[in-house]
Structure formats: structure tokens, C-alpha cells
CSV table of C-alpha atoms and ligand atoms in Angstrom, one decimal:
chain,number,residue,atom,x,y,z
A,1,MET,CA,0.0,0.0,0.0
A,2,ARG,CA,0.9,3.6,-0.5
A,3,LEU,CA,1.6,5.2,2.8
A,4,PHE,CA,2.6,8.6,4.2
A,5,ILE,CA,2.7,10.2,7.7
A,6,GLY,CA,1.3,13.7,8.3
A,7,LEU,CA,-0.9,16.0,10.2
A,8,GLU,CA,-4.7,16.1,10.0
A,9,LEU,CA,-6.1,19.6,9.9
A,10,PRO,CA,-9.2,20.7,11.9
A,11,ALA,CA,-12.4,21.3,9.9
A,12,ASP,CA,-12.3,25.1,10.4
A,13,MET,CA,-8.8,25.3,9.0
A,14,ARG,CA,-9.8,23.2,6.0
A,15,ARG,CA,-12.8,25.4,5.4
A,16,GLU,CA,-10.7,28.5,5.4
A,17,LEU,CA,-8.2,26.8,3.0
A,18,ASP,CA,-11.2,25.9,0.8
A,19,GLY,CA,-12.1,29.6,0.6
A,20,LEU,CA,-8.7,30.4,-0.8
A,21,SER,CA,-8.8,27.4,-3.1
A,22,LYS,CA,-12.1,28.7,-4.5
A,23,LEU,CA,-10.5,32.0,-5.3
A,24,LEU,CA,-7.5,30.2,-6.9
A,25,ARG,CA,-10.0,28.2,-9.0
A,26,GLU,CA,-11.7,31.4,-10.2
A,27,ARG,CA,-8.4,33.2,-11.0
A,28,SER,CA,-6.5,30.4,-12.7
A,29,CYS,CA,-6.8,27.9,-15.6
A,30,GLY,CA,-6.4,24.2,-15.5
A,31,GLY,CA,-4.8,22.2,-12.8
A,32,ARG,CA,-5.9,19.6,-10.3
A,33,PHE,CA,-7.4,20.8,-7.1
A,34,VAL,CA,-7.3,19.1,-3.7
A,35,PRO,CA,-10.8,18.6,-2.3
A,36,GLN,CA,-11.4,20.1,1.2
A,37,GLU,CA,-11.5,16.8,3.0
A,38,ASN,CA,-8.0,15.9,1.7
A,39,PHE,CA,-6.1,19.0,2.9
A,40,HIS,CA,-3.2,17.8,5.1
A,41,LEU,CA,0.4,18.5,5.9
A,42,THR,CA,2.9,15.7,4.9
A,43,LEU,CA,5.7,14.9,7.3
A,44,GLN,CA,7.1,11.8,5.5
A,45,PHE,CA,6.2,10.0,2.4
A,46,LEU,CA,6.8,6.3,2.7
A,47,GLY,CA,5.6,5.2,-0.7
A,48,GLU,CA,4.7,1.6,-1.5
A,49,THR,CA,5.3,-0.6,1.5
A,50,ASP,CA,3.5,-3.2,3.6
A,51,ASP,CA,5.5,-2.6,6.8
A,52,LEU,CA,2.6,-1.1,8.9
A,53,ALA,CA,4.2,-2.4,12.1
A,54,GLY,CA,7.5,-0.7,11.3
A,55,ALA,CA,5.8,2.6,10.5
A,56,VAL,CA,3.7,2.5,13.7
A,57,SER,CA,6.7,1.7,15.8
A,58,ALA,CA,8.7,4.6,14.2
A,59,MET,CA,5.8,6.9,15.0
A,60,ARG,CA,5.7,5.8,18.6
A,61,GLU,CA,9.5,6.4,19.0
A,62,ALA,CA,9.3,9.8,17.3
A,63,CYS,CA,6.5,11.1,19.4
A,64,ARG,CA,8.1,10.2,22.7
A,65,GLY,CA,10.0,13.5,23.2
A,66,ILE,CA,7.4,15.8,21.5
A,67,ARG,CA,5.0,18.0,23.3
A,68,PRO,CA,1.8,19.6,21.8
A,69,PHE,CA,2.6,22.8,19.8
A,70,ARG,CA,0.8,25.4,17.8
A,71,LEU,CA,0.7,25.9,14.1
A,72,GLY,CA,-1.2,28.6,12.0
A,73,LEU,CA,-1.7,29.2,8.4
A,74,GLY,CA,0.7,31.5,6.6
A,75,ARG,CA,-0.1,32.5,3.1
A,76,TYR,CA,-0.4,31.4,-0.5
A,77,GLY,CA,2.7,30.4,-2.4
A,78,TYR,CA,3.9,27.8,-4.9
A,79,PHE,CA,6.8,25.5,-5.8
A,80,GLU,CA,7.7,25.6,-9.5
A,81,LYS,CA,8.9,22.0,-9.5
A,82,THR,CA,9.2,19.5,-6.7
A,83,ALA,CA,11.4,16.5,-6.0
A,84,SER,CA,8.5,14.2,-6.6
A,85,GLY,CA,8.3,15.5,-10.2
A,86,ASN,CA,5.2,17.6,-10.0
A,87,HIS,CA,5.3,20.9,-12.0
A,88,ARG,CA,4.1,23.8,-9.8
A,89,VAL,CA,2.4,23.0,-6.5
A,90,SER,CA,0.1,25.6,-5.3
A,91,LEU,CA,0.3,25.7,-1.5
A,92,VAL,CA,-0.2,27.5,1.8
A,93,THR,CA,2.8,28.0,4.1
A,94,VAL,CA,2.6,27.4,7.9
A,95,THR,CA,3.5,29.7,10.8
A,96,GLY,CA,3.8,29.2,14.6
A,97,ASP,CA,6.0,26.7,16.2
A,98,THR,CA,7.7,25.6,13.0
A,99,GLY,CA,10.9,24.9,14.9
A,100,GLU,CA,9.0,22.2,16.8
A,101,LEU,CA,7.5,20.9,13.6
A,102,GLY,CA,11.0,20.6,12.1
A,103,VAL,CA,12.2,18.7,15.2
A,104,LEU,CA,9.2,16.3,14.8
A,105,ARG,CA,10.0,15.7,11.2
A,106,GLU,CA,13.7,15.0,12.0
A,107,THR,CA,12.9,12.7,14.9
A,108,LEU,CA,10.4,10.9,12.6
A,109,ALA,CA,13.0,10.6,9.8
A,110,SER,CA,15.5,9.0,12.2
A,111,ALA,CA,13.0,6.7,13.7
A,112,LEU,CA,11.9,5.5,10.3
A,113,ALA,CA,15.5,4.9,9.3
A,114,ASP,CA,16.0,2.9,12.5
A,115,ASN,CA,13.0,0.8,11.5
A,116,GLY,CA,14.5,0.0,8.1
A,117,PHE,CA,12.8,2.6,5.9
A,118,PRO,CA,15.1,4.4,3.4
A,119,ARG,CA,16.5,7.7,4.7
A,120,ASP,CA,14.6,10.7,3.3
A,121,ARG,CA,17.3,13.3,2.7
A,122,SER,CA,15.1,15.9,1.0
A,123,ARG,CA,14.8,19.3,2.6
A,124,PHE,CA,11.6,19.7,4.6
A,125,MET,CA,9.4,22.5,3.4
A,126,PRO,CA,6.2,22.3,5.4
A,127,HIS,CA,3.2,23.2,3.4
A,128,ILE,CA,-0.4,22.4,2.6
A,129,THR,CA,-1.0,21.6,-1.0
A,130,LEU,CA,-4.1,23.2,-2.7
A,131,GLY,CA,-3.5,22.1,-6.2
A,132,ARG,CA,-1.1,20.9,-8.9
A,133,ASN,CA,-0.3,22.3,-12.3
A,134,VAL,CA,-2.5,25.4,-11.6
A,135,GLU,CA,-1.5,28.2,-14.0
A,136,HIS,CA,-1.8,31.9,-13.1
A,137,ASP,CA,0.1,35.1,-13.6
A,138,GLU,CA,2.1,37.1,-11.1
A,139,LEU,CA,-0.7,39.6,-10.5
A,140,VAL,CA,-3.0,36.8,-9.5
A,141,ALA,CA,-0.3,35.4,-7.2
A,142,GLU,CA,-0.1,38.8,-5.4
A,143,GLU,CA,-3.9,38.8,-4.9
A,144,LEU,CA,-3.8,35.3,-3.6
A,145,LYS,CA,-1.0,36.1,-1.2
A,146,GLY,CA,-3.2,38.8,0.2
A,147,PHE,CA,-6.0,36.4,1.0
A,148,PRO,CA,-6.5,36.5,4.8
A,149,LEU,CA,-5.9,33.3,6.6
A,150,SER,CA,-6.2,33.3,10.4
A,151,SER,CA,-7.0,29.8,11.7
A,152,SER,CA,-4.6,27.9,13.9
A,153,MET,CA,-4.4,24.6,15.6
A,154,THR,CA,-2.7,22.7,18.5
A,155,VAL,CA,-0.8,19.7,17.0
A,156,THR,CA,-1.3,16.8,19.4
A,157,GLY,CA,-0.2,13.9,17.3
A,158,ILE,CA,0.6,12.5,13.9
A,159,THR,CA,-1.4,10.2,11.5
A,160,LEU,CA,-0.4,7.3,9.2
A,161,PHE,CA,-2.4,7.6,6.0
A,162,GLU,CA,-3.0,5.1,3.2
A,163,SER,CA,-3.4,6.9,-0.1
A,164,SER,CA,-5.6,5.0,-2.5
A,165,ARG,CA,-8.3,5.5,-5.1
A,166,ILE,CA,-11.7,4.5,-4.0
A,167,ASN,CA,-14.3,4.6,-6.8
A,168,GLY,CA,-11.8,6.6,-8.8
A,169,ARG,CA,-11.5,9.2,-6.1
A,170,LEU,CA,-8.1,9.9,-4.3
A,171,THR,CA,-8.7,9.1,-0.7
A,172,TYR,CA,-6.4,9.4,2.4
A,173,SER,CA,-7.5,6.8,5.0
A,174,PRO,CA,-6.1,7.2,8.5
A,175,LEU,CA,-4.6,3.8,9.6
A,176,HIS,CA,-3.0,4.8,12.9
A,177,ARG,CA,-3.0,7.9,15.1
A,178,GLU,CA,-0.1,8.5,17.5
A,179,LYS,CA,-0.5,11.1,20.2
A,180,PHE,CA,2.3,13.1,21.9
B,201,ATP,P1,-1.6,12.7,-6.9
B,201,ATP,O1,-0.4,11.8,-6.8
B,201,ATP,O2,-2.7,12.1,-7.5
B,201,ATP,O3,-1.2,14.0,-7.4
B,201,ATP,P2,-1.2,13.1,-4.1
B,201,ATP,O4,0.2,13.5,-4.4
B,201,ATP,O5,-1.9,14.0,-3.1
B,201,ATP,O6,-2.1,13.0,-5.4
B,201,ATP,P3,0.1,10.8,-3.2
B,201,ATP,O7,1.0,10.8,-4.4
B,201,ATP,O8,-0.4,9.4,-2.7
B,201,ATP,O9,-1.2,11.7,-3.5
B,201,ATP,O10,0.9,11.5,-2.0
B,201,ATP,C1,0.4,11.5,-0.7
B,201,ATP,C2,1.2,12.6,0.0
B,201,ATP,O11,2.6,12.4,0.0
B,201,ATP,C3,1.0,14.0,-0.6
B,201,ATP,O12,1.1,15.0,0.4
B,201,ATP,C4,2.2,14.1,-1.5
B,201,ATP,O13,2.5,15.5,-1.7
B,201,ATP,C5,3.3,13.4,-0.7
B,201,ATP,N1,4.2,12.8,-1.7
B,201,ATP,C6,3.9,12.0,-2.7
B,201,ATP,N2,5.1,11.6,-3.3
B,201,ATP,C7,6.1,12.2,-2.7
B,201,ATP,C8,7.5,12.1,-2.8
B,201,ATP,N3,8.1,11.4,-3.8
B,201,ATP,N4,8.3,12.8,-1.9
B,201,ATP,C9,7.7,13.5,-1.0
B,201,ATP,N5,6.4,13.6,-0.8
B,201,ATP,C10,5.6,12.9,-1.6
B,202,MG,MG1,1.5,12.5,-5.7
């Protein structure tokens, strides 16, 4: 199965992100948009694996020294090209205790490596993806960057997701939740 570990976002935060996503849809052409229920923040992509026990054990180890921390929404932005081969990812940045988030990602990367998963050496750029291959000009980017985002959350744990297509629809199913 195709697995990844990340943060679930509260409904009010997903609703606010959807407001920005609607404006993005209106102002751009083409692209694939992430539906509201799928908004998330990826910490580690595991890819194709059946080692559920290893992933859960790594999550448990990684969360041992972590305490709940706060994250908020930053603003609209995009990556032109990502390591995973996507051309232009439209996204929202995060604010708040991003230092703690970085520590969590590092601890998790080490715990996964200890449990036999390949070491992910890519630079961590925390973000929430709104869409892929969405085209717009610089003026629109400026307008989108001005869209007010104010919701925040307390991060109290991490989630192991299975990414699959159910009736043709990309679905992220939570398989395990590990609390701090
Ligand atoms: P799609 O692949 O249809 O565009 P998706 O990228 O949301 O949709 P997955 O490819 O299953 O679905 O990815 C699940 C999560 O893992 C997403 O947050 C995605 O950005 C991230 N991800 C996928 N591939 C990689 C990769 N090679 N490196 C880092 N993160 C990845
Ligand atoms: Mg993908």
C-alpha cells in the first residue's frame, strides 16, 4: 500500500483553506485541485510498503519527546517544480512553532530509518497543497498572497495515512494515530 505520515487539519482550518482554493480556481486555468477533505500536511512520504508495524513503531518512537505545539496558516505560495516530479504545486505555508515541527520531522525521519525505511534526505518545506499544475500570472499570485488566513491549531499527534483510489477518487484513509 501507498503510505505517508502527516498532520490532519481541523475542519475550520480546512474550510478557510477551501475559501482560498475557490478564489484560486476562479483566477487560474487548468490544474488539479485538492478537495477540502483531503487537505493535510505531509511529514514523511513512505511510498509503496506493507510494513505497517514498522511505520507505527517509528511513529511511537518519534513522538516520545514531543509536546503539543501550535501551528497557524501562513499565506499562499507555490513551488515551481518538486522533487516528486510535480510541476508547480500551489500551497499554503505554515506559521507558529515551525521549529518544533522541524524537530518532529527530523525525529520521525531518524525513527523511520532505524526501522528499516530508506532515509529521506530531502529538505523539509512544510506546506499544505491546494492544487497541482495550476496556472496563473504574477498579478494573481499577489492577490492570492493577500487572502487573509487566520485559523490555527494545536498539534497533538501524527497520523499514518493510506493513499488510494476509492471509486476513482483519491482518498487518504487514517490507519493509525499516535498522540504526543
Ligand atoms: P496525486 O499523486 O494524485 O497528485 P497526491 O500527491 O496527493 O495525489 P500521493 O502521491 O499518494 O497523493 O501522495 C500523498 C502525500 O505524499 C501528498 O502529500 C504528496 O505530496 C506526498 N508525496 C507523494 N510523493 C512524494 C515524494 N516522492 N516525496 C515527498 N512527498 C511525496
Ligand atoms: Mg503524488
